[in-house]
Amino acid sequence: MRCFWDKRQLLHAPAQELHNGSFVPYAEHPGRPRSILAAIGPTEAPRDHGEAPLLRVHPADYLDFLKRAFADWQAAGRPGDAAGYVWPVVRRRPLRLERIDARLGRYSMDASTPIAEGTWETAYWSAQSALSALEAVLDGERTAFALCRPPGHHAGADYAGGYCYLNTMAIAAEAAIAAGRRRVAILDIDYHHGNGTQDIFWDRGDVLFVSIHADPATDYPFFWGHEDERGEGDGEGTTVNLPLPRGTDMAAFGKALDAALGRIVGFAPDLLLCSYGADTFAGDPISFFRIETADYAEIGRRIAALGLPTAILMEGGYAVDALGANVASFLSGF
Ligand SMILES: [Zn+2]
């Protein structure tokens, strides 16, 4: 399988994040892709598709914010990484964004997504890896993998969150549609709900978003991913959420997966995009499912059995010692 990765995706390395009330070492660190690279064999550098595919999803003011935030933070005399601490939940008039703190609050949804020196470059090349895996599939490969790092599925059109800055999945889906694909299905099997992807395609009838994830009653991102969120307007029914309780093992996950795959078959897409997170692993330090390494091959086999051209985009997975083996197992199923 062709795998895409750019070494500039190692640059982003925030020192810490706010987690359950404490500042802790940043979980989405460069050791993650290193673990995956050691397990999956050779990768190809992505082609540079420029900013145009990013702008199909994200407004220019948001991209400008991502590019400038760290320099603005330093210009304000701040130490460490740029992070917001106040969020504009009341918006009765256009927001004024003079201070870097105002911009950080405006363009983010949480305090776990700091912006460091290499964040923009890393996110940019993560998106290019996604676009290159998509391109390989559009050019005739049955399956391709993008080692997206940072991940993307929590980022909305104009906000960062959950270690995500650019929504790599949405960028790939919009590129596929721009290239002439009419119906695109997204299967998100990260432990956490892909709230950003859902938000971007909420009212779209041409993009099916199906997500299996931890129940937002107990797990991040809390406000999204409930079963009654189904989309609106043209997108009524093209958002499908299958939340599962903590402790879910392969038997229960497999049933939800079969239901998800049934929804995808019913949608009759001409392309499948898979947001793959290995944080459903039993040993994941921040998650609570019980999927084992060997189970990922079975999950991959069942997805491959759809027979759809499929681009796989990496999302989460924080048990770094096992991460490479989990990704290799999943890809082996294809
Ligand atoms: Zn996750």
mmCIF file of C-alpha atoms and ligand atoms in Angstrom:
data_model
loop_
_atom_site.group_PDB
_atom_site.id
_atom_site.type_symbol
_atom_site.label_atom_id
_atom_site.label_comp_id
_atom_site.label_asym_id
_atom_site.label_seq_id
_atom_site.Cartn_x
_atom_site.Cartn_y
_atom_site.Cartn_z
ATOM 1 C CA MET A 1 0.000 0.000 0.000
ATOM 2 C CA ARG A 2 1.305 3.471 -0.820
ATOM 3 C CA CYS A 3 1.904 5.498 2.365
ATOM 4 C CA PHE A 4 2.450 9.264 2.484
ATOM 5 C CA TRP A 5 4.409 11.237 5.056
ATOM 6 C CA ASP A 6 6.605 14.340 5.133
ATOM 7 C CA LYS A 7 9.377 14.738 7.706
ATOM 8 C CA ARG A 8 8.278 18.342 8.324
ATOM 9 C CA GLN A 9 5.331 16.750 10.148
ATOM 10 C CA LEU A 10 7.744 16.262 13.079
ATOM 11 C CA LEU A 11 8.265 19.997 13.687
ATOM 12 C CA HIS A 12 5.182 20.636 15.828
ATOM 13 C CA ALA A 13 6.125 19.870 19.446
ATOM 14 C CA PRO A 14 4.164 21.784 22.111
ATOM 15 C CA ALA A 15 5.529 21.203 25.614
ATOM 16 C CA GLN A 16 2.309 20.686 27.529
ATOM 17 C CA GLU A 17 -1.466 20.688 27.529
ATOM 18 C CA LEU A 18 -4.182 21.276 30.111
ATOM 19 C CA HIS A 19 -5.739 17.884 30.909
ATOM 20 C CA ASN A 20 -8.155 17.151 33.757
ATOM 21 C CA GLY A 21 -6.952 20.180 35.673
ATOM 22 C CA SER A 22 -3.199 19.696 35.343
ATOM 23 C CA PHE A 23 -0.568 20.724 32.853
ATOM 24 C CA VAL A 24 0.822 17.468 31.494
ATOM 25 C CA PRO A 25 3.299 16.585 28.707
ATOM 26 C CA TYR A 26 1.679 16.991 25.293
ATOM 27 C CA ALA A 27 0.278 13.581 24.269
ATOM 28 C CA GLU A 28 0.305 14.243 20.509
ATOM 29 C CA HIS A 29 4.109 14.352 20.220
ATOM 30 C CA PRO A 30 6.618 13.447 17.467
ATOM 31 C CA GLY A 31 7.216 10.017 19.028
ATOM 32 C CA ARG A 32 3.826 8.971 17.643
ATOM 33 C CA PRO A 33 4.710 9.186 13.945
ATOM 34 C CA ARG A 34 8.163 7.749 14.663
ATOM 35 C CA SER A 35 6.516 4.642 16.132
ATOM 36 C CA ILE A 36 4.285 4.310 13.066
ATOM 37 C CA LEU A 37 7.123 4.873 10.596
ATOM 38 C CA ALA A 38 9.187 2.122 12.233
ATOM 39 C CA ALA A 39 6.331 -0.348 11.704
ATOM 40 C CA ILE A 40 4.858 0.392 8.284
ATOM 41 C CA GLY A 41 7.940 0.419 6.055
ATOM 42 C CA PRO A 42 8.775 2.857 3.274
ATOM 43 C CA THR A 43 6.750 6.027 2.782
ATOM 44 C CA GLU A 44 6.560 8.565 -0.053
ATOM 45 C CA ALA A 45 6.839 12.330 0.317
ATOM 46 C CA PRO A 46 3.562 14.039 -0.515
ATOM 47 C CA ARG A 47 3.154 16.315 -3.500
ATOM 48 C CA ASP A 48 2.636 19.971 -2.598
ATOM 49 C CA HIS A 49 -0.925 20.830 -3.679
ATOM 50 C CA GLY A 50 -0.673 24.369 -2.302
ATOM 51 C CA GLU A 51 -3.249 26.188 -0.199
ATOM 52 C CA ALA A 52 -6.180 26.053 -2.616
ATOM 53 C CA PRO A 53 -7.471 22.670 -1.323
ATOM 54 C CA LEU A 54 -7.207 23.973 2.271
ATOM 55 C CA LEU A 55 -9.260 27.045 1.350
ATOM 56 C CA ARG A 56 -12.141 24.838 0.156
ATOM 57 C CA VAL A 57 -12.650 23.986 3.848
ATOM 58 C CA HIS A 58 -11.035 26.735 5.930
ATOM 59 C CA PRO A 59 -11.543 30.521 5.544
ATOM 60 C CA ALA A 60 -8.446 32.614 4.798
ATOM 61 C CA ASP A 61 -8.622 34.472 8.123
ATOM 62 C CA TYR A 62 -8.316 31.173 9.991
ATOM 63 C CA LEU A 63 -5.304 30.071 7.948
ATOM 64 C CA ASP A 64 -3.705 33.487 8.568
ATOM 65 C CA PHE A 65 -4.288 33.031 12.291
ATOM 66 C CA LEU A 66 -2.582 29.604 12.261
ATOM 67 C CA LYS A 67 0.393 30.965 10.328
ATOM 68 C CA ARG A 68 0.921 33.990 12.571
ATOM 69 C CA ALA A 69 -0.236 32.923 16.032
ATOM 70 C CA PHE A 70 3.126 31.804 17.412
ATOM 71 C CA ALA A 71 4.955 34.910 16.160
ATOM 72 C CA ASP A 72 2.158 37.114 17.551
ATOM 73 C CA TRP A 73 2.452 35.273 20.876
ATOM 74 C CA GLN A 74 6.195 35.888 21.014
ATOM 75 C CA ALA A 75 5.736 39.524 19.964
ATOM 76 C CA ALA A 76 3.451 39.900 23.006
ATOM 77 C CA GLY A 77 6.369 38.762 25.164
ATOM 78 C CA ARG A 78 4.853 35.430 26.139
ATOM 79 C CA PRO A 79 6.853 32.323 27.079
ATOM 80 C CA GLY A 80 6.117 28.791 25.894
ATOM 81 C CA ASP A 81 3.407 27.855 23.410
ATOM 82 C CA ALA A 82 0.435 29.983 22.365
ATOM 83 C CA ALA A 83 -2.826 28.862 23.980
ATOM 84 C CA GLY A 84 -6.182 30.484 24.574
ATOM 85 C CA TYR A 85 -7.728 31.033 27.978
ATOM 86 C CA VAL A 86 -11.016 32.802 27.193
ATOM 87 C CA TRP A 87 -13.668 31.777 24.661
ATOM 88 C CA PRO A 88 -16.337 34.048 23.120
ATOM 89 C CA VAL A 89 -19.507 32.088 23.903
ATOM 90 C CA VAL A 90 -21.670 35.232 23.618
ATOM 91 C CA ARG A 91 -21.502 36.911 20.201
ATOM 92 C CA ARG A 92 -23.933 39.830 19.931
ATOM 93 C CA ARG A 93 -21.672 41.885 17.688
ATOM 94 C CA PRO A 94 -18.671 41.169 15.466
ATOM 95 C CA LEU A 95 -15.765 40.090 17.641
ATOM 96 C CA ARG A 96 -12.789 42.406 18.056
ATOM 97 C CA LEU A 97 -9.589 40.446 17.754
ATOM 98 C CA GLU A 98 -6.798 42.870 18.604
ATOM 99 C CA ARG A 99 -5.014 40.777 21.191
ATOM 100 C CA ILE A 100 -3.452 37.404 20.459
ATOM 101 C CA ASP A 101 -5.501 36.040 23.382
ATOM 102 C CA ALA A 102 -8.700 37.141 21.644
ATOM 103 C CA ARG A 103 -7.641 35.440 18.413
ATOM 104 C CA LEU A 104 -6.665 32.246 20.272
ATOM 105 C CA GLY A 105 -10.108 32.126 21.873
ATOM 106 C CA ARG A 106 -11.934 32.972 18.649
ATOM 107 C CA TYR A 107 -10.164 30.282 16.605
ATOM 108 C CA SER A 108 -10.107 27.364 19.057
ATOM 109 C CA MET A 109 -12.529 25.209 21.033
ATOM 110 C CA ASP A 110 -10.334 24.001 23.896
ATOM 111 C CA ALA A 111 -7.097 24.444 25.853
ATOM 112 C CA SER A 112 -5.482 21.214 24.610
ATOM 113 C CA THR A 113 -4.428 22.587 21.232
ATOM 114 C CA PRO A 114 -1.497 24.976 21.750
ATOM 115 C CA ILE A 115 0.329 26.544 18.830
ATOM 116 C CA ALA A 116 4.110 26.139 18.820
ATOM 117 C CA GLU A 117 6.845 27.256 16.471
ATOM 118 C CA GLY A 118 6.356 24.595 13.772
ATOM 119 C CA THR A 119 2.618 24.090 14.102
ATOM 120 C CA TRP A 120 1.547 25.664 10.821
ATOM 121 C CA GLU A 121 4.197 23.886 8.750
ATOM 122 C CA THR A 122 3.394 20.548 10.384
ATOM 123 C CA ALA A 123 -0.354 20.931 9.849
ATOM 124 C CA TYR A 124 0.212 22.075 6.254
ATOM 125 C CA TRP A 125 2.239 18.963 5.384
ATOM 126 C CA SER A 126 -0.189 16.706 7.221
ATOM 127 C CA ALA A 127 -2.876 18.044 4.871
ATOM 128 C CA GLN A 128 -0.595 17.515 1.865
ATOM 129 C CA SER A 129 -0.079 13.895 2.928
ATOM 130 C CA ALA A 130 -3.861 13.464 3.061
ATOM 131 C CA LEU A 131 -4.253 15.034 -0.385
ATOM 132 C CA SER A 132 -1.522 12.799 -1.818
ATOM 133 C CA ALA A 133 -3.134 9.616 -0.460
ATOM 134 C CA LEU A 134 -6.417 10.764 -1.961
ATOM 135 C CA GLU A 135 -4.691 11.497 -5.265
ATOM 136 C CA ALA A 136 -3.215 7.984 -5.338
ATOM 137 C CA VAL A 137 -6.687 6.492 -4.896
ATOM 138 C CA LEU A 138 -8.233 8.805 -7.506
ATOM 139 C CA ASP A 139 -5.438 7.704 -9.850
ATOM 140 C CA GLY A 140 -6.430 4.064 -9.431
ATOM 141 C CA GLU A 141 -4.874 2.665 -6.246
ATOM 142 C CA ARG A 142 -7.370 0.532 -4.356
ATOM 143 C CA THR A 143 -6.134 1.855 -0.999
ATOM 144 C CA ALA A 144 -3.619 4.447 0.231
ATOM 145 C CA PHE A 145 -2.572 5.644 3.676
ATOM 146 C CA ALA A 146 -1.686 9.138 4.867
ATOM 147 C CA LEU A 147 0.262 9.348 8.107
ATOM 148 C CA CYS A 148 -1.497 12.558 9.068
ATOM 149 C CA ARG A 149 0.156 14.205 12.057
ATOM 150 C CA PRO A 150 -1.223 16.302 13.569
ATOM 151 C CA PRO A 151 -4.627 14.639 13.233
ATOM 152 C CA GLY A 152 -7.578 16.594 11.848
ATOM 153 C CA HIS A 153 -11.058 15.420 12.787
ATOM 154 C CA HIS A 154 -11.666 17.767 15.754
ATOM 155 C CA ALA A 155 -10.806 20.908 13.757
ATOM 156 C CA GLY A 156 -13.760 22.787 12.316
ATOM 157 C CA ALA A 157 -13.721 25.176 9.399
ATOM 158 C CA ASP A 158 -12.508 28.040 11.615
ATOM 159 C CA TYR A 159 -11.365 26.514 14.883
ATOM 160 C CA ALA A 160 -8.639 24.247 16.233
ATOM 161 C CA GLY A 161 -9.279 21.654 18.921
ATOM 162 C CA GLY A 162 -8.306 18.231 20.206
ATOM 163 C CA TYR A 163 -4.721 18.354 18.831
ATOM 164 C CA CYS A 164 -6.177 19.230 15.382
ATOM 165 C CA TYR A 165 -5.575 22.422 13.350
ATOM 166 C CA LEU A 166 -6.551 21.633 9.760
ATOM 167 C CA ASN A 167 -9.322 19.137 9.086
ATOM 168 C CA THR A 168 -7.341 16.790 6.864
ATOM 169 C CA MET A 169 -10.384 14.570 6.299
ATOM 170 C CA ALA A 170 -12.597 17.431 5.135
ATOM 171 C CA ILE A 171 -9.795 18.751 2.924
ATOM 172 C CA ALA A 172 -9.507 15.328 1.269
ATOM 173 C CA ALA A 173 -13.290 14.959 0.897
ATOM 174 C CA GLU A 174 -13.660 18.387 -0.728
ATOM 175 C CA ALA A 175 -10.726 17.647 -3.045
ATOM 176 C CA ALA A 176 -12.405 14.406 -4.093
ATOM 177 C CA ILE A 177 -15.614 16.265 -4.920
ATOM 178 C CA ALA A 178 -13.673 18.940 -6.792
ATOM 179 C CA ALA A 179 -12.090 16.093 -8.790
ATOM 180 C CA GLY A 180 -15.535 14.858 -9.828
ATOM 181 C CA ARG A 181 -16.543 12.310 -7.169
ATOM 182 C CA ARG A 182 -20.249 12.749 -6.502
ATOM 183 C CA ARG A 183 -20.821 10.852 -3.268
ATOM 184 C CA VAL A 184 -18.136 10.537 -0.614
ATOM 185 C CA ALA A 185 -18.484 8.444 2.537
ATOM 186 C CA ILE A 186 -16.391 9.151 5.635
ATOM 187 C CA LEU A 187 -15.984 6.431 8.251
ATOM 188 C CA ASP A 188 -14.492 7.783 11.491
ATOM 189 C CA ILE A 189 -13.292 5.062 13.887
ATOM 190 C CA ASP A 190 -11.133 7.133 16.215
ATOM 191 C CA TYR A 191 -12.030 6.710 19.915
ATOM 192 C CA HIS A 192 -13.256 10.303 19.980
ATOM 193 C CA HIS A 193 -16.097 11.754 17.964
ATOM 194 C CA GLY A 194 -14.974 13.658 14.871
ATOM 195 C CA ASN A 195 -16.874 16.805 15.745
ATOM 196 C CA GLY A 196 -15.039 19.025 13.263
ATOM 197 C CA THR A 197 -15.737 16.755 10.306
ATOM 198 C CA GLN A 198 -19.384 16.452 11.366
ATOM 199 C CA ASP A 199 -19.678 20.230 11.713
ATOM 200 C CA ILE A 200 -18.199 20.890 8.259
ATOM 201 C CA PHE A 201 -20.525 18.440 6.459
ATOM 202 C CA TRP A 202 -23.574 18.849 8.739
ATOM 203 C CA ASP A 203 -25.891 20.129 5.998
ATOM 204 C CA ARG A 204 -24.349 18.301 3.061
ATOM 205 C CA GLY A 205 -26.202 15.533 1.240
ATOM 206 C CA ASP A 206 -23.220 14.490 -0.885
ATOM 207 C CA VAL A 207 -20.962 13.568 2.056
ATOM 208 C CA LEU A 208 -21.937 10.807 4.468
ATOM 209 C CA PHE A 209 -20.277 11.038 7.890
ATOM 210 C CA VAL A 210 -20.463 7.851 9.981
ATOM 211 C CA SER A 211 -18.680 7.779 13.322
ATOM 212 C CA ILE A 212 -18.115 5.068 15.934
ATOM 213 C CA HIS A 213 -16.745 6.576 19.136
ATOM 214 C CA ALA A 214 -16.893 6.780 22.907
ATOM 215 C CA ASP A 215 -20.162 8.118 24.268
ATOM 216 C CA PRO A 216 -19.806 11.910 24.591
ATOM 217 C CA ALA A 217 -21.657 11.651 27.910
ATOM 218 C CA THR A 218 -18.371 10.335 29.361
ATOM 219 C CA ASP A 219 -15.695 11.381 26.881
ATOM 220 C CA TYR A 220 -14.273 14.317 24.924
ATOM 221 C CA PRO A 221 -15.585 16.245 23.001
ATOM 222 C CA PHE A 222 -18.736 16.000 25.225
ATOM 223 C CA PHE A 223 -20.991 18.334 23.215
ATOM 224 C CA TRP A 224 -21.090 16.358 19.964
ATOM 225 C CA GLY A 225 -21.428 12.751 18.822
ATOM 226 C CA HIS A 226 -24.784 11.825 20.354
ATOM 227 C CA GLU A 227 -27.000 9.411 18.475
ATOM 228 C CA ASP A 228 -29.686 12.061 17.832
ATOM 229 C CA GLU A 229 -27.290 14.272 15.833
ATOM 230 C CA ARG A 230 -28.270 13.359 12.275
ATOM 231 C CA GLY A 231 -27.542 16.432 10.121
ATOM 232 C CA GLU A 232 -29.872 19.088 8.762
ATOM 233 C CA GLY A 233 -31.298 20.361 5.484
ATOM 234 C CA ASP A 234 -29.735 18.532 2.543
ATOM 235 C CA GLY A 235 -27.648 16.686 5.124
ATOM 236 C CA GLU A 236 -30.607 15.320 7.096
ATOM 237 C CA GLY A 237 -29.690 11.673 7.709
ATOM 238 C CA THR A 238 -26.155 11.880 6.286
ATOM 239 C CA THR A 239 -24.637 12.219 9.757
ATOM 240 C CA VAL A 240 -24.667 8.905 11.620
ATOM 241 C CA ASN A 241 -23.370 8.681 15.193
ATOM 242 C CA LEU A 242 -22.819 5.324 16.881
ATOM 243 C CA PRO A 243 -21.595 6.095 20.430
ATOM 244 C CA LEU A 244 -20.374 3.163 22.532
ATOM 245 C CA PRO A 245 -19.716 2.873 26.274
ATOM 246 C CA ARG A 246 -16.312 2.762 27.910
ATOM 247 C CA GLY A 247 -15.059 -0.826 28.069
ATOM 248 C CA THR A 248 -16.240 -1.677 24.538
ATOM 249 C CA ASP A 249 -14.361 -4.728 23.183
ATOM 250 C CA MET A 250 -14.030 -6.086 19.650
ATOM 251 C CA ALA A 251 -17.285 -8.052 19.836
ATOM 252 C CA ALA A 252 -19.354 -4.939 20.555
ATOM 253 C CA PHE A 253 -17.232 -2.706 18.333
ATOM 254 C CA GLY A 254 -17.632 -5.195 15.478
ATOM 255 C CA LYS A 255 -21.425 -4.973 15.686
ATOM 256 C CA ALA A 256 -21.296 -1.183 15.469
ATOM 257 C CA LEU A 257 -18.808 -1.457 12.617
ATOM 258 C CA ASP A 258 -21.135 -3.748 10.677
ATOM 259 C CA ALA A 259 -23.981 -1.267 11.225
ATOM 260 C CA ALA A 260 -21.749 1.582 10.037
ATOM 261 C CA LEU A 261 -20.673 -0.353 6.947
ATOM 262 C CA GLY A 262 -24.332 -1.093 6.203
ATOM 263 C CA ARG A 263 -25.081 2.628 6.238
ATOM 264 C CA ILE A 264 -22.169 3.238 3.881
ATOM 265 C CA VAL A 265 -23.386 0.566 1.438
ATOM 266 C CA GLY A 266 -26.852 2.146 1.552
ATOM 267 C CA PHE A 267 -25.381 5.531 0.633
ATOM 268 C CA ALA A 268 -23.711 4.022 -2.478
ATOM 269 C CA PRO A 269 -20.593 6.225 -2.411
ATOM 270 C CA ASP A 270 -17.979 6.232 -5.134
ATOM 271 C CA LEU A 271 -15.192 6.788 -2.611
ATOM 272 C CA LEU A 272 -14.535 5.890 1.032
ATOM 273 C CA LEU A 273 -12.359 7.977 3.340
ATOM 274 C CA CYS A 274 -11.455 6.473 6.700
ATOM 275 C CA SER A 275 -10.428 8.492 9.765
ATOM 276 C CA TYR A 276 -8.419 5.848 11.602
ATOM 277 C CA GLY A 277 -7.538 6.383 15.263
ATOM 278 C CA ALA A 278 -5.661 3.742 17.229
ATOM 279 C CA ASP A 279 -6.792 5.240 20.536
ATOM 280 C CA THR A 280 -9.497 2.543 20.699
ATOM 281 C CA PHE A 281 -6.592 0.271 21.771
ATOM 282 C CA ALA A 282 -6.902 -1.431 25.170
ATOM 283 C CA GLY A 283 -3.610 0.100 26.330
ATOM 284 C CA ASP A 284 -4.292 3.676 25.272
ATOM 285 C CA PRO A 285 -3.431 6.065 28.132
ATOM 286 C CA ILE A 286 -6.268 8.557 27.534
ATOM 287 C CA SER A 287 -9.029 6.270 26.208
ATOM 288 C CA PHE A 288 -11.186 3.404 27.473
ATOM 289 C CA PHE A 289 -12.052 0.851 24.756
ATOM 290 C CA ARG A 290 -10.554 -2.647 24.754
ATOM 291 C CA ILE A 291 -9.566 -3.262 21.136
ATOM 292 C CA GLU A 292 -6.443 -5.441 20.785
ATOM 293 C CA THR A 293 -3.673 -5.163 18.186
ATOM 294 C CA ALA A 294 -4.855 -8.221 16.221
ATOM 295 C CA ASP A 295 -8.419 -6.853 16.127
ATOM 296 C CA TYR A 296 -7.329 -3.970 13.892
ATOM 297 C CA ALA A 297 -6.552 -6.384 11.058
ATOM 298 C CA GLU A 298 -10.122 -7.713 11.297
ATOM 299 C CA ILE A 299 -11.515 -4.161 11.309
ATOM 300 C CA GLY A 300 -9.426 -3.409 8.222
ATOM 301 C CA ARG A 301 -10.622 -6.605 6.500
ATOM 302 C CA ARG A 302 -14.274 -5.741 7.050
ATOM 303 C CA ILE A 303 -13.818 -2.214 5.673
ATOM 304 C CA ALA A 304 -11.843 -3.524 2.696
ATOM 305 C CA ALA A 305 -14.632 -6.028 1.981
ATOM 306 C CA LEU A 306 -16.823 -3.110 0.864
ATOM 307 C CA GLY A 307 -14.683 -3.076 -2.270
ATOM 308 C CA LEU A 308 -14.587 0.715 -2.378
ATOM 309 C CA PRO A 309 -11.539 2.790 -3.326
ATOM 310 C CA THR A 310 -10.352 3.889 0.094
ATOM 311 C CA ALA A 311 -7.974 6.537 1.451
ATOM 312 C CA ILE A 312 -7.042 6.032 5.105
ATOM 313 C CA LEU A 313 -6.074 9.103 7.145
ATOM 314 C CA MET A 314 -4.358 8.783 10.528
ATOM 315 C CA GLU A 315 -6.085 10.402 13.490
ATOM 316 C CA GLY A 316 -5.307 9.640 17.189
ATOM 317 C CA GLY A 317 -3.530 6.889 19.144
ATOM 318 C CA TYR A 318 -1.387 7.617 22.203
ATOM 319 C CA ALA A 319 -0.021 4.254 23.379
ATOM 320 C CA VAL A 320 3.200 5.055 21.570
ATOM 321 C CA ASP A 321 4.975 1.720 22.176
ATOM 322 C CA ALA A 322 2.100 -0.182 20.521
ATOM 323 C CA LEU A 323 1.042 2.473 18.021
ATOM 324 C CA GLY A 324 3.163 1.256 15.113
ATOM 325 C CA ALA A 325 1.997 -2.338 15.539
ATOM 326 C CA ASN A 326 -1.637 -1.222 15.743
ATOM 327 C CA VAL A 327 -1.404 0.824 12.551
ATOM 328 C CA ALA A 328 0.469 -1.969 10.714
ATOM 329 C CA SER A 329 -2.186 -4.454 11.849
ATOM 330 C CA PHE A 330 -4.999 -2.240 10.560
ATOM 331 C CA LEU A 331 -3.310 -1.675 7.185
ATOM 332 C CA SER A 332 -2.639 -5.429 6.847
ATOM 333 C CA GLY A 333 -6.402 -5.974 6.789
ATOM 334 C CA PHE A 334 -6.549 -4.204 3.452
HETATM 335 ZN ZN ZN B 1 -8.996 10.311 19.412
#
